[in-house]
Short mmCIF file of C-alpha atoms and ligand atoms in Angstrom, two decimals:
data_model
loop_
_atom_site.label_atom_id
_atom_site.label_comp_id
_atom_site.label_asym_id
_atom_site.label_seq_id
_atom_site.Cartn_x
_atom_site.Cartn_y
_atom_site.Cartn_z
CA MET A 15 -3.66 17.18 7.99
CA ARG A 16 -6.08 17.48 4.89
CA LYS A 17 -4.16 16.93 1.86
CA GLN A 18 -4.70 17.51 -2.15
CA PHE A 19 -4.40 14.56 -4.13
CA ALA A 20 -5.42 14.13 -7.73
CA VAL A 21 -5.58 10.65 -9.41
CA ILE A 22 -5.45 10.25 -13.07
CA GLY A 23 -6.93 7.01 -14.45
CA LEU A 24 -9.70 5.06 -12.46
CA GLY A 25 -9.02 1.57 -13.09
CA ARG A 26 -9.45 -0.71 -10.23
CA PHE A 27 -6.14 0.36 -8.97
CA GLY A 28 -6.69 4.13 -9.48
CA SER A 29 -10.54 4.01 -8.11
CA SER A 30 -9.32 2.38 -5.00
CA VAL A 31 -6.94 4.81 -4.39
CA CYS A 32 -9.38 7.65 -4.71
CA LYS A 33 -12.04 5.87 -2.28
CA GLU A 34 -9.57 5.21 0.19
CA LEU A 35 -8.05 8.54 0.23
CA ASP A 36 -11.63 10.22 0.31
CA LYS A 37 -12.64 7.85 3.30
CA LEU A 38 -9.45 9.35 5.07
CA GLY A 39 -10.89 12.76 4.65
CA HIS A 40 -8.58 14.14 1.98
CA GLU A 41 -9.50 16.23 -0.67
CA VAL A 42 -9.34 14.11 -4.05
CA LEU A 43 -9.53 15.07 -7.75
CA ALA A 44 -10.38 11.84 -9.75
CA ILE A 45 -9.70 12.37 -13.50
CA ASP A 46 -10.31 9.81 -16.21
CA LYS A 47 -10.71 10.09 -20.08
CA ASP A 48 -13.81 7.69 -20.12
CA VAL A 49 -17.00 9.52 -18.66
CA GLU A 50 -18.44 6.13 -17.53
CA LYS A 51 -15.50 5.80 -14.93
CA VAL A 52 -15.56 9.53 -13.97
CA ASN A 53 -19.46 9.09 -13.35
CA GLN A 54 -18.81 5.84 -11.04
CA ILE A 55 -16.48 7.65 -8.92
CA THR A 56 -18.27 11.28 -8.13
CA ASN A 57 -19.78 9.84 -4.90
CA PHE A 58 -16.13 8.71 -3.72
CA SER A 59 -14.30 11.96 -4.38
CA THR A 60 -14.33 15.47 -3.67
CA HIS A 61 -14.16 16.50 -7.32
CA ALA A 62 -14.37 14.47 -10.72
CA ALA A 63 -13.33 15.50 -13.95
CA ILE A 64 -13.24 14.08 -17.65
CA ALA A 65 -10.06 14.86 -19.06
CA ASN A 66 -6.81 13.32 -20.81
CA GLY A 67 -3.76 13.17 -18.71
CA THR A 68 -1.76 13.80 -21.57
CA ASP A 69 -3.24 17.00 -22.57
CA GLU A 70 -1.33 19.71 -21.18
CA THR A 71 -3.98 22.27 -21.20
CA ALA A 72 -6.60 20.05 -19.82
CA LEU A 73 -4.18 19.58 -17.04
CA GLN A 74 -3.45 23.14 -16.37
CA SER A 75 -6.92 24.17 -16.34
CA LEU A 76 -7.60 21.55 -13.55
CA GLY A 77 -5.01 23.35 -11.60
CA ILE A 78 -3.07 20.16 -11.22
CA ARG A 79 0.31 21.93 -10.13
CA ASN A 80 -1.38 23.12 -7.07
CA PHE A 81 -2.11 19.42 -5.78
CA ASP A 82 0.29 17.99 -2.79
CA TYR A 83 0.18 14.65 -4.81
CA VAL A 84 -0.63 13.43 -8.17
CA ILE A 85 -1.25 9.78 -8.94
CA VAL A 86 -1.03 8.30 -12.28
CA ALA A 87 -2.69 5.28 -12.42
CA ILE A 88 -3.08 4.73 -16.24
CA GLY A 89 -2.51 1.16 -16.73
CA ASP A 90 -2.14 -0.37 -19.74
CA ASN A 91 -1.03 2.33 -22.07
CA ILE A 92 2.59 2.87 -21.15
CA GLN A 93 3.09 5.65 -23.41
CA SER A 94 0.16 7.67 -21.77
CA SER A 95 1.53 7.17 -18.67
CA VAL A 96 5.02 8.02 -19.40
CA LEU A 97 3.84 11.22 -21.23
CA CYS A 98 1.47 12.41 -18.49
CA THR A 99 4.20 11.96 -15.80
CA LEU A 100 6.68 14.15 -17.92
CA LEU A 101 3.83 16.79 -18.20
CA LEU A 102 3.41 16.60 -14.60
CA LYS A 103 6.98 16.91 -13.52
CA GLU A 104 7.46 19.66 -16.35
CA MET A 105 4.62 21.47 -14.74
CA GLY A 106 6.43 21.71 -11.32
CA VAL A 107 4.20 19.06 -9.58
CA GLU A 108 6.14 18.13 -6.67
CA ARG A 109 5.20 14.57 -5.93
CA VAL A 110 3.90 12.38 -8.54
CA TRP A 111 3.71 8.49 -7.84
CA VAL A 112 3.06 6.23 -10.79
CA LYS A 113 1.67 2.72 -11.57
CA ALA A 114 4.39 0.85 -13.33
CA GLN A 115 3.46 -1.90 -15.57
CA ASN A 116 6.75 -3.66 -16.10
CA ASP A 117 10.61 -2.83 -15.44
CA TYR A 118 11.14 -0.99 -18.58
CA HIS A 119 8.35 1.15 -17.81
CA HIS A 120 9.83 1.53 -14.33
CA LYS A 121 13.28 2.69 -15.95
CA VAL A 122 11.72 5.63 -17.89
CA LEU A 123 9.57 6.66 -15.02
CA GLU A 124 12.61 6.95 -13.05
CA LYS A 125 14.68 8.85 -15.74
CA ILE A 126 12.07 11.39 -16.33
CA GLY A 127 11.52 12.13 -12.55
CA ALA A 128 8.62 9.98 -11.07
CA ASP A 129 8.87 10.39 -7.12
CA LYS A 130 7.54 6.94 -6.44
CA ILE A 131 6.65 4.01 -8.65
CA VAL A 132 4.60 1.43 -7.52
CA HIS A 133 4.02 -2.04 -8.80
CA PRO A 134 0.78 -3.14 -7.10
CA GLU A 135 0.29 -6.56 -8.86
CA GLN A 136 3.82 -7.41 -7.74
CA ASP A 137 3.80 -6.28 -4.29
CA MET A 138 0.13 -7.89 -3.76
CA GLY A 139 1.37 -11.31 -5.09
CA THR A 140 4.52 -11.00 -2.47
CA ARG A 141 1.81 -10.35 0.26
CA ILE A 142 -0.41 -12.96 -0.66
CA ALA A 143 2.34 -15.62 -1.16
CA HIS A 144 3.18 -14.45 2.74
CA HIS A 145 -0.40 -15.23 3.78
CA LEU A 146 -0.53 -18.70 2.02
CA SER A 147 2.91 -19.96 3.21
CA SER A 148 1.38 -19.55 6.68
CA GLU A 149 -2.08 -19.18 7.76
CA LYS A 150 -0.78 -17.58 11.04
CA ILE A 151 0.47 -14.56 9.15
CA ILE A 152 -2.16 -11.63 8.93
CA ASP A 153 0.05 -9.15 7.65
CA TYR A 154 3.40 -8.05 7.66
CA VAL A 155 5.76 -5.07 6.70
CA GLU A 156 9.26 -5.50 5.24
CA LEU A 157 11.81 -3.25 7.18
CA SER A 158 14.71 -4.53 5.49
CA GLU A 159 16.06 -7.68 3.52
CA ASN A 160 16.18 -9.25 6.93
CA TYR A 161 13.99 -7.64 9.48
CA SER A 162 10.35 -7.29 9.40
CA ILE A 163 7.12 -6.44 11.43
CA VAL A 164 4.50 -9.27 11.15
CA GLU A 165 1.16 -9.94 12.50
CA LEU A 166 0.59 -13.45 13.95
CA SER A 167 -2.74 -15.08 14.87
CA ALA A 168 -2.34 -16.51 18.50
CA THR A 169 -3.20 -20.14 18.68
CA THR A 170 -4.39 -22.16 21.33
CA LYS A 171 -0.90 -23.44 22.00
CA VAL A 172 -0.01 -19.91 23.68
CA LYS A 173 -3.77 -19.52 25.14
CA ASN A 174 -3.66 -17.65 28.70
CA LYS A 175 0.09 -17.95 28.62
CA SER A 176 1.80 -14.51 29.52
CA LEU A 177 4.52 -12.91 27.77
CA VAL A 178 6.92 -13.95 30.58
CA ASP A 179 5.67 -17.50 30.34
CA LEU A 180 6.28 -17.45 26.62
CA ASP A 181 9.64 -15.45 27.17
CA VAL A 182 9.66 -14.99 23.21
CA ARG A 183 12.65 -12.70 23.10
CA ALA A 184 14.80 -14.95 24.98
CA ASN A 185 13.40 -18.20 23.26
CA TYR A 186 13.23 -17.03 19.91
CA GLY A 187 15.17 -13.66 19.54
CA CYS A 188 12.17 -11.48 18.53
CA THR A 189 9.96 -8.89 20.41
CA ILE A 190 6.10 -8.52 20.67
CA LEU A 191 5.22 -4.94 20.10
CA ALA A 192 1.66 -5.14 20.57
CA ILE A 193 -1.35 -7.34 21.14
CA LYS A 194 -4.53 -6.76 19.25
CA ARG A 195 -7.75 -8.03 20.75
CA GLY A 196 -10.89 -7.05 18.68
CA ALA A 197 -10.71 -3.29 18.18
CA ASN A 198 -8.46 -2.83 20.96
CA VAL A 199 -4.71 -2.52 20.46
CA ASN A 200 -2.37 -3.04 23.81
CA ILE A 201 0.76 -1.37 22.60
CA SER A 202 2.82 -1.55 25.24
CA PRO A 203 2.20 -5.03 26.65
CA ALA A 204 3.31 -5.57 30.16
CA PRO A 205 5.29 -9.12 30.96
CA THR A 206 2.16 -10.31 32.87
CA ASP A 207 -0.24 -9.63 30.23
CA ALA A 208 -1.91 -12.65 29.14
CA ILE A 209 -2.68 -13.75 25.63
CA LEU A 210 -6.23 -14.76 24.63
CA GLU A 211 -7.35 -17.12 21.82
CA GLY A 212 -7.98 -15.00 18.90
CA ASP A 213 -5.54 -12.33 19.76
CA ILE A 214 -3.08 -10.92 17.06
CA LEU A 215 0.48 -10.68 18.00
CA ILE A 216 2.47 -7.90 16.36
CA VAL A 217 5.94 -9.13 16.41
CA ILE A 218 9.35 -7.44 15.37
CA GLY A 219 12.61 -9.17 14.43
CA HIS A 220 15.01 -10.72 12.15
CA ASN A 221 12.90 -12.89 9.56
CA LYS A 222 14.44 -16.05 10.56
CA ASP A 223 13.75 -15.70 14.21
CA ILE A 224 10.05 -14.55 13.12
CA THR A 225 9.74 -17.66 11.25
CA SER A 226 10.88 -20.23 14.19
CA PHE A 227 8.34 -18.30 16.68
CA GLU A 228 5.60 -18.75 14.35
CA GLU A 229 6.49 -22.38 13.78
CA GLU A 230 7.33 -23.58 17.02
CA GLY A 231 6.41 -20.98 19.30
CA LEU A 232 2.58 -20.80 18.25
P1 ATP B 28 -6.33 -1.85 -13.15
O1 ATP B 28 -5.51 -2.90 -13.31
O2 ATP B 28 -5.91 -0.90 -11.95
O3 ATP B 28 -7.69 -2.09 -13.28
P2 ATP B 28 -5.51 -1.19 -15.78
O4 ATP B 28 -3.91 -1.42 -15.48
O5 ATP B 28 -6.21 -2.29 -16.23
O6 ATP B 28 -6.29 -1.00 -14.30
P3 ATP B 28 -6.11 0.53 -17.56
O7 ATP B 28 -7.57 -0.14 -17.50
O8 ATP B 28 -5.66 0.21 -18.83
O9 ATP B 28 -5.29 -0.06 -16.44
O10 ATP B 28 -6.49 2.22 -17.30
C1 ATP B 28 -6.97 2.57 -16.32
C2 ATP B 28 -7.53 3.91 -16.25
O11 ATP B 28 -7.02 4.72 -16.90
C3 ATP B 28 -8.70 3.47 -17.30
O12 ATP B 28 -9.96 3.93 -16.58
C4 ATP B 28 -8.53 4.49 -18.49
O13 ATP B 28 -9.91 4.97 -19.24
C5 ATP B 28 -7.62 5.43 -18.00
N1 ATP B 28 -6.86 6.21 -18.84
C6 ATP B 28 -6.34 5.49 -19.88
N2 ATP B 28 -5.46 6.51 -20.45
C7 ATP B 28 -5.85 7.65 -20.12
C8 ATP B 28 -5.56 9.06 -20.34
N3 ATP B 28 -4.28 9.07 -21.24
N4 ATP B 28 -6.15 10.24 -19.54
C9 ATP B 28 -6.74 9.71 -18.53
N5 ATP B 28 -7.38 8.35 -18.06
C10 ATP B 28 -6.63 7.60 -19.00
P1 ATP B 29 -1.99 -8.91 -13.87
O1 ATP B 29 -3.13 -7.92 -13.67
O2 ATP B 29 -1.83 -9.64 -12.62
O3 ATP B 29 -0.55 -8.57 -14.67
P2 ATP B 29 -4.11 -9.82 -15.37
O4 ATP B 29 -5.18 -10.07 -14.12
O5 ATP B 29 -4.20 -8.92 -16.19
O6 ATP B 29 -2.48 -10.10 -14.42
P3 ATP B 29 -3.79 -11.70 -17.38
O7 ATP B 29 -2.84 -11.16 -18.01
O8 ATP B 29 -5.11 -12.20 -18.08
O9 ATP B 29 -4.24 -11.69 -15.99
O10 ATP B 29 -3.24 -13.27 -17.00
C1 ATP B 29 -2.34 -13.81 -16.22
C2 ATP B 29 -1.49 -14.70 -16.89
O11 ATP B 29 -2.21 -15.95 -16.59
C3 ATP B 29 -0.98 -14.76 -18.07
O12 ATP B 29 0.46 -14.88 -17.97
C4 ATP B 29 -1.77 -15.65 -18.85
O13 ATP B 29 -0.72 -16.40 -19.89
C5 ATP B 29 -2.05 -16.60 -17.97
N1 ATP B 29 -3.19 -17.29 -18.10
C6 ATP B 29 -4.43 -16.74 -18.65
N2 ATP B 29 -5.34 -17.69 -18.94
C7 ATP B 29 -4.80 -18.86 -18.63
C8 ATP B 29 -5.21 -20.24 -18.36
N3 ATP B 29 -6.30 -20.58 -18.88
N4 ATP B 29 -4.38 -21.11 -18.09
C9 ATP B 29 -3.15 -21.12 -17.60
N5 ATP B 29 -2.37 -19.79 -17.66
C10 ATP B 29 -3.27 -18.77 -18.01
CA1 CA B 30 -4.33 -4.64 -14.96
#
């Protein structure tokens, strides 16, 4: 379903959010107080406006209250980010997502009712650390402290072996959810399906089990 988003602050983070939402086919209003930033986004958003996110009247005249989501991506100026978030919540915007700069910023945003607070630099740092720790790890989703879904590159060690041959569940305690091969994704692999070199295995399980599969099985 096509949703309506407004993004306030078009730094690297805000403009990436805008462009991706636009690509996904959503309606996106891009807002920045800097005319240059607004000019750069016009081809990658549905509407673009020069406005100050801390100006209540300006926000009202953009009809900000009617958007499904408003993303506050004002980075370095914590005061503006907080004030903008406060105004949006007071105006009745239902879902306000905010990029936080640090833990104090996070605490204040929580108190004033931000619906979701994101820390892209920290999150990206964590993700990259996982990639660095093993070249086999393509991506991962943390399900809880102990459980994850991880994408692992199939190595020559498992080439032409089937899921039965490997018996991953019995040997390592984790489950292969899907096998990606180029653009194709086999989402319910049969036990006899063979793994080819270059395949990407999507594995779910306890972190400890995934690590042992990754280190010993691949
Ligand atoms: P990134 O790391 O994503 O590049 P940043 O954390 O460095 O961003 P800034 O560059 O400080 O963040 O701010 C992002 C954008 O927010 C800038 O384009 C800036 O013009 C815009 N901005 C800052 N204050 C306001 C405001 N009050 N209203 C609208 N836009 C604002
Ligand atoms: P982020 O957006 O991830 O918070 P940033 O891209 O804004 O970071 P900076 O704040 O410029 O990057 O630098 C990050 C850290 O790198 C800082 O703690 C700074 O002290 C350190 N740093 C910068 N230059 C050097 C240098 N030449 N040698 C060692 N450390 C450095
Ligand atoms: Ca930054």
